[in-house]
Amino acid sequence: MSAIIIGIAGGTGSGKTTLTRHLKEHFGPDVTVVGHDSYYKRQEGTTYEERVIQNYDHPSAFDTDLLIQHLRELKEGRSIQCPVYSYVDYNRTDQTVEISPTKVLIVEGVLIFQDPVLRELFDIKIFVETDADERILRRALRDVEERGRTLRSVVNQYLTTVKPMHEQYVEPSRKYADIIVLQGGHNLVALEMIMQRIQNHIDQD
């Protein structure tokens, strides 16, 4: 049985990771998670200061072609070497992580519905929607507490790139979703429905 590929998109801080974590915890080894963030392009010959001010919310920041290639390989039953991105250094590292094919592949990312080729690979497209004020507060807490950013840098990045890119690319991609989930992983009705769909696929084996 070939893998089912589920795309989980939505704005920064919308609850994509929470929803994904619930699914992974519930289904365990039957689920593999691949993050679009892992596929940020490597920035050769740039200083840390130059990397800090890059627009990481534009589609061109990602090596989406590599992600597409890797998903096709996983779908065909082959393992991949997934890149590792450092939020501290604002760059892709020299390390990779081997990911083996499983029955369910979850791809999580802000812009995964923006690319038509990538979008076509998803059997189920889920868009997580949360109020903009709540999203920026969640992002601020995450970036300060987990990624060592200053609050000033988080606010500046949000206003200069995150918000305009959300309006230009992320929000319009909502129309491609099969399922709109309000409040992410906290929406237990939607979570149960998605879990049942995944269980049905696993049981077909």
mmCIF file of C-alpha atoms in Angstrom:
data_model
loop_
_atom_site.group_PDB
_atom_site.id
_atom_site.type_symbol
_atom_site.label_atom_id
_atom_site.label_comp_id
_atom_site.label_asym_id
_atom_site.label_seq_id
_atom_site.Cartn_x
_atom_site.Cartn_y
_atom_site.Cartn_z
ATOM 1 C CA MET A 1 0.000 0.000 0.000
ATOM 2 C CA SER A 2 1.384 3.381 -0.957
ATOM 3 C CA ALA A 3 1.675 6.170 1.560
ATOM 4 C CA ILE A 4 -0.975 8.817 1.980
ATOM 5 C CA ILE A 5 0.507 12.331 1.993
ATOM 6 C CA ILE A 6 -1.180 14.981 4.114
ATOM 7 C CA GLY A 7 -0.294 18.655 3.815
ATOM 8 C CA ILE A 8 -0.885 20.901 6.832
ATOM 9 C CA ALA A 9 -0.583 24.599 6.007
ATOM 10 C CA GLY A 10 -1.572 27.868 7.671
ATOM 11 C CA GLY A 11 -0.082 31.093 8.920
ATOM 12 C CA THR A 12 2.760 31.324 11.397
ATOM 13 C CA GLY A 13 1.585 30.443 14.901
ATOM 14 C CA SER A 14 -1.738 29.077 13.649
ATOM 15 C CA GLY A 15 -1.386 25.709 15.363
ATOM 16 C CA LYS A 16 0.006 23.536 12.543
ATOM 17 C CA THR A 17 2.682 22.025 14.775
ATOM 18 C CA THR A 18 0.201 21.278 17.572
ATOM 19 C CA LEU A 19 -2.123 19.498 15.160
ATOM 20 C CA THR A 20 0.784 17.592 13.643
ATOM 21 C CA ARG A 21 2.084 16.605 17.080
ATOM 22 C CA HIS A 22 -1.318 15.210 18.086
ATOM 23 C CA LEU A 23 -1.423 13.070 14.948
ATOM 24 C CA LYS A 24 2.131 11.833 15.403
ATOM 25 C CA GLU A 25 1.558 10.978 19.059
ATOM 26 C CA HIS A 26 -1.651 9.128 18.227
ATOM 27 C CA PHE A 27 -0.369 7.043 15.313
ATOM 28 C CA GLY A 28 3.276 6.713 16.333
ATOM 29 C CA PRO A 29 5.519 4.867 13.873
ATOM 30 C CA ASP A 30 2.850 4.816 11.149
ATOM 31 C CA VAL A 31 3.349 8.589 10.700
ATOM 32 C CA THR A 32 6.390 10.461 9.401
ATOM 33 C CA VAL A 33 6.554 14.260 9.626
ATOM 34 C CA VAL A 34 8.489 16.396 7.155
ATOM 35 C CA GLY A 35 8.770 20.151 7.766
ATOM 36 C CA HIS A 36 9.039 22.613 4.882
ATOM 37 C CA ASP A 37 11.355 24.689 7.110
ATOM 38 C CA SER A 38 13.977 21.945 6.823
ATOM 39 C CA TYR A 39 14.217 22.823 3.139
ATOM 40 C CA TYR A 40 15.283 26.440 3.487
ATOM 41 C CA LYS A 41 17.990 27.029 0.920
ATOM 42 C CA ARG A 42 21.600 26.965 2.045
ATOM 43 C CA GLN A 43 23.059 30.487 1.951
ATOM 44 C CA GLU A 44 26.646 30.205 0.827
ATOM 45 C CA GLY A 45 29.057 33.109 1.237
ATOM 46 C CA THR A 46 26.749 35.249 3.384
ATOM 47 C CA THR A 47 27.435 36.753 6.781
ATOM 48 C CA TYR A 48 25.218 36.156 9.812
ATOM 49 C CA GLU A 49 24.060 39.786 9.609
ATOM 50 C CA GLU A 50 23.067 39.317 5.974
ATOM 51 C CA ARG A 51 21.173 36.120 6.722
ATOM 52 C CA VAL A 52 19.232 37.705 9.585
ATOM 53 C CA ILE A 53 17.554 40.229 7.280
ATOM 54 C CA GLN A 54 16.588 37.772 4.518
ATOM 55 C CA ASN A 55 12.904 37.257 3.706
ATOM 56 C CA TYR A 56 12.214 33.738 4.979
ATOM 57 C CA ASP A 57 8.508 33.950 4.227
ATOM 58 C CA HIS A 58 8.828 34.197 0.436
ATOM 59 C CA PRO A 59 8.521 31.030 -1.685
ATOM 60 C CA SER A 60 12.006 31.628 -3.133
ATOM 61 C CA ALA A 61 13.563 31.041 0.313
ATOM 62 C CA PHE A 62 12.776 27.316 0.055
ATOM 63 C CA ASP A 63 14.306 24.501 -1.964
ATOM 64 C CA THR A 64 10.830 23.188 -2.737
ATOM 65 C CA ASP A 65 12.086 21.165 -5.720
ATOM 66 C CA LEU A 66 14.165 19.045 -3.329
ATOM 67 C CA LEU A 67 11.158 18.532 -1.045
ATOM 68 C CA ILE A 68 9.083 17.404 -4.045
ATOM 69 C CA GLN A 69 11.823 14.958 -5.060
ATOM 70 C CA HIS A 70 12.055 13.592 -1.523
ATOM 71 C CA LEU A 71 8.286 13.119 -1.176
ATOM 72 C CA ARG A 72 8.188 11.191 -4.440
ATOM 73 C CA GLU A 73 10.993 8.953 -3.195
ATOM 74 C CA LEU A 74 9.206 8.326 0.112
ATOM 75 C CA LYS A 75 5.990 7.567 -1.773
ATOM 76 C CA GLU A 76 7.910 4.982 -3.800
ATOM 77 C CA GLY A 77 9.215 3.353 -0.626
ATOM 78 C CA ARG A 78 12.739 4.779 -0.512
ATOM 79 C CA SER A 79 14.391 6.532 2.431
ATOM 80 C CA ILE A 80 15.641 10.120 2.116
ATOM 81 C CA GLN A 81 18.309 12.311 3.704
ATOM 82 C CA CYS A 82 16.307 15.283 4.994
ATOM 83 C CA PRO A 83 18.222 18.564 5.446
ATOM 84 C CA VAL A 84 18.611 20.099 8.901
ATOM 85 C CA TYR A 85 18.056 23.842 9.316
ATOM 86 C CA SER A 86 19.490 25.925 12.153
ATOM 87 C CA TYR A 87 17.241 28.729 13.404
ATOM 88 C CA VAL A 88 20.175 29.990 15.453
ATOM 89 C CA ASP A 89 22.475 30.438 12.445
ATOM 90 C CA TYR A 90 19.714 31.233 9.941
ATOM 91 C CA ASN A 91 21.148 28.629 7.592
ATOM 92 C CA ARG A 92 20.960 25.014 6.533
ATOM 93 C CA THR A 93 23.542 22.864 8.287
ATOM 94 C CA ASP A 94 25.809 20.192 6.821
ATOM 95 C CA GLN A 95 23.832 17.546 8.660
ATOM 96 C CA THR A 96 20.954 15.436 7.365
ATOM 97 C CA VAL A 97 18.468 13.109 9.041
ATOM 98 C CA GLU A 98 17.430 9.850 7.440
ATOM 99 C CA ILE A 99 13.680 9.546 7.053
ATOM 100 C CA SER A 100 12.174 6.178 6.180
ATOM 101 C CA PRO A 101 8.874 5.719 4.320
ATOM 102 C CA THR A 102 5.750 5.060 6.391
ATOM 103 C CA LYS A 103 2.044 4.616 5.720
ATOM 104 C CA VAL A 104 1.294 8.274 6.439
ATOM 105 C CA LEU A 105 3.472 11.257 5.484
ATOM 106 C CA ILE A 106 2.620 14.634 6.999
ATOM 107 C CA VAL A 107 4.164 17.718 5.435
ATOM 108 C CA GLU A 108 3.896 20.860 7.532
ATOM 109 C CA GLY A 109 4.627 24.398 6.371
ATOM 110 C CA VAL A 110 3.374 27.916 5.865
ATOM 111 C CA LEU A 111 3.717 27.909 2.078
ATOM 112 C CA ILE A 112 3.219 24.277 1.052
ATOM 113 C CA PHE A 113 -0.018 24.973 -0.879
ATOM 114 C CA GLN A 114 1.559 27.825 -2.850
ATOM 115 C CA ASP A 115 3.543 25.616 -5.248
ATOM 116 C CA PRO A 116 1.207 23.773 -7.679
ATOM 117 C CA VAL A 117 3.530 20.785 -8.180
ATOM 118 C CA LEU A 118 3.944 20.249 -4.445
ATOM 119 C CA ARG A 119 0.238 20.807 -3.894
ATOM 120 C CA GLU A 120 -0.649 18.012 -6.308
ATOM 121 C CA LEU A 121 1.287 15.492 -4.202
ATOM 122 C CA PHE A 122 -1.057 15.910 -1.238
ATOM 123 C CA ASP A 123 -3.917 13.445 -0.865
ATOM 124 C CA ILE A 124 -5.426 15.608 1.880
ATOM 125 C CA LYS A 125 -4.833 19.352 2.227
ATOM 126 C CA ILE A 126 -5.521 20.878 5.643
ATOM 127 C CA PHE A 127 -5.380 24.622 6.340
ATOM 128 C CA VAL A 128 -5.172 25.686 9.981
ATOM 129 C CA GLU A 129 -6.791 29.039 10.635
ATOM 130 C CA THR A 130 -6.351 31.146 13.765
ATOM 131 C CA ASP A 131 -6.947 34.812 14.585
ATOM 132 C CA ALA A 132 -4.013 37.033 13.501
ATOM 133 C CA ASP A 133 -3.512 38.547 16.979
ATOM 134 C CA GLU A 134 -3.235 35.100 18.508
ATOM 135 C CA ARG A 135 -0.821 33.961 15.818
ATOM 136 C CA ILE A 136 1.656 36.828 16.345
ATOM 137 C CA LEU A 137 1.592 36.332 20.115
ATOM 138 C CA ARG A 138 2.291 32.617 19.714
ATOM 139 C CA ARG A 139 5.115 33.341 17.281
ATOM 140 C CA ALA A 140 6.659 35.914 19.604
ATOM 141 C CA LEU A 141 6.670 33.504 22.539
ATOM 142 C CA ARG A 142 8.091 30.681 20.420
ATOM 143 C CA ASP A 143 10.856 32.734 18.813
ATOM 144 C CA VAL A 144 11.948 34.359 22.079
ATOM 145 C CA GLU A 145 11.746 31.244 24.270
ATOM 146 C CA GLU A 146 12.809 28.520 21.812
ATOM 147 C CA ARG A 147 14.933 30.279 19.192
ATOM 148 C CA GLY A 148 16.730 32.912 21.241
ATOM 149 C CA ARG A 149 15.334 35.920 19.370
ATOM 150 C CA THR A 150 14.694 39.335 20.859
ATOM 151 C CA LEU A 151 11.136 40.618 20.995
ATOM 152 C CA ARG A 152 12.167 43.617 18.906
ATOM 153 C CA SER A 153 13.554 41.387 16.148
ATOM 154 C CA VAL A 154 10.399 39.247 16.159
ATOM 155 C CA VAL A 155 8.144 42.291 15.813
ATOM 156 C CA ASN A 156 10.328 43.796 13.088
ATOM 157 C CA GLN A 157 10.370 40.549 11.105
ATOM 158 C CA TYR A 158 6.615 40.151 11.480
ATOM 159 C CA LEU A 159 5.873 43.632 10.179
ATOM 160 C CA THR A 160 8.413 43.654 7.327
ATOM 161 C CA THR A 161 8.081 40.129 5.903
ATOM 162 C CA VAL A 162 5.787 37.740 7.790
ATOM 163 C CA LYS A 163 2.575 39.789 7.623
ATOM 164 C CA PRO A 164 2.911 40.975 3.991
ATOM 165 C CA MET A 165 3.953 37.504 2.797
ATOM 166 C CA HIS A 166 1.018 35.967 4.678
ATOM 167 C CA GLU A 167 -1.353 38.295 2.873
ATOM 168 C CA GLN A 168 0.306 37.742 -0.516
ATOM 169 C CA TYR A 169 0.938 33.991 -0.443
ATOM 170 C CA VAL A 170 -0.390 32.134 2.606
ATOM 171 C CA GLU A 171 -3.944 33.426 2.883
ATOM 172 C CA PRO A 172 -4.686 32.994 -0.866
ATOM 173 C CA SER A 173 -3.522 29.353 -0.672
ATOM 174 C CA ARG A 174 -6.350 28.649 1.777
ATOM 175 C CA LYS A 175 -8.700 28.097 -1.177
ATOM 176 C CA TYR A 176 -6.867 24.884 -2.094
ATOM 177 C CA ALA A 177 -7.575 23.197 1.240
ATOM 178 C CA ASP A 178 -9.874 20.215 1.536
ATOM 179 C CA ILE A 179 -10.357 20.892 5.243
ATOM 180 C CA ILE A 180 -10.234 24.189 7.162
ATOM 181 C CA VAL A 181 -9.369 23.646 10.825
ATOM 182 C CA LEU A 182 -10.132 26.495 13.192
ATOM 183 C CA GLN A 183 -7.823 26.802 16.233
ATOM 184 C CA GLY A 184 -5.458 24.056 15.085
ATOM 185 C CA GLY A 185 -4.829 21.126 17.401
ATOM 186 C CA HIS A 186 -7.300 22.483 19.942
ATOM 187 C CA ASN A 187 -10.207 21.751 17.574
ATOM 188 C CA LEU A 188 -11.058 18.275 18.844
ATOM 189 C CA VAL A 189 -13.928 17.700 16.384
ATOM 190 C CA ALA A 190 -11.695 18.341 13.389
ATOM 191 C CA LEU A 191 -8.860 16.365 14.966
ATOM 192 C CA GLU A 192 -11.097 13.326 15.444
ATOM 193 C CA MET A 193 -12.316 13.516 11.843
ATOM 194 C CA ILE A 194 -8.747 13.683 10.502
ATOM 195 C CA MET A 195 -7.658 10.814 12.752
ATOM 196 C CA GLN A 196 -10.509 8.663 11.452
ATOM 197 C CA ARG A 197 -9.510 9.357 7.848
ATOM 198 C CA ILE A 198 -5.905 8.369 8.617
ATOM 199 C CA GLN A 199 -7.028 5.249 10.509
ATOM 200 C CA ASN A 200 -9.113 4.170 7.524
ATOM 201 C CA HIS A 201 -6.038 4.376 5.321
ATOM 202 C CA ILE A 202 -3.879 2.433 7.787
ATOM 203 C CA ASP A 203 -6.554 -0.273 8.162
ATOM 204 C CA GLN A 204 -6.578 -0.878 4.404
ATOM 205 C CA ASP A 205 -3.208 -2.578 4.648
#
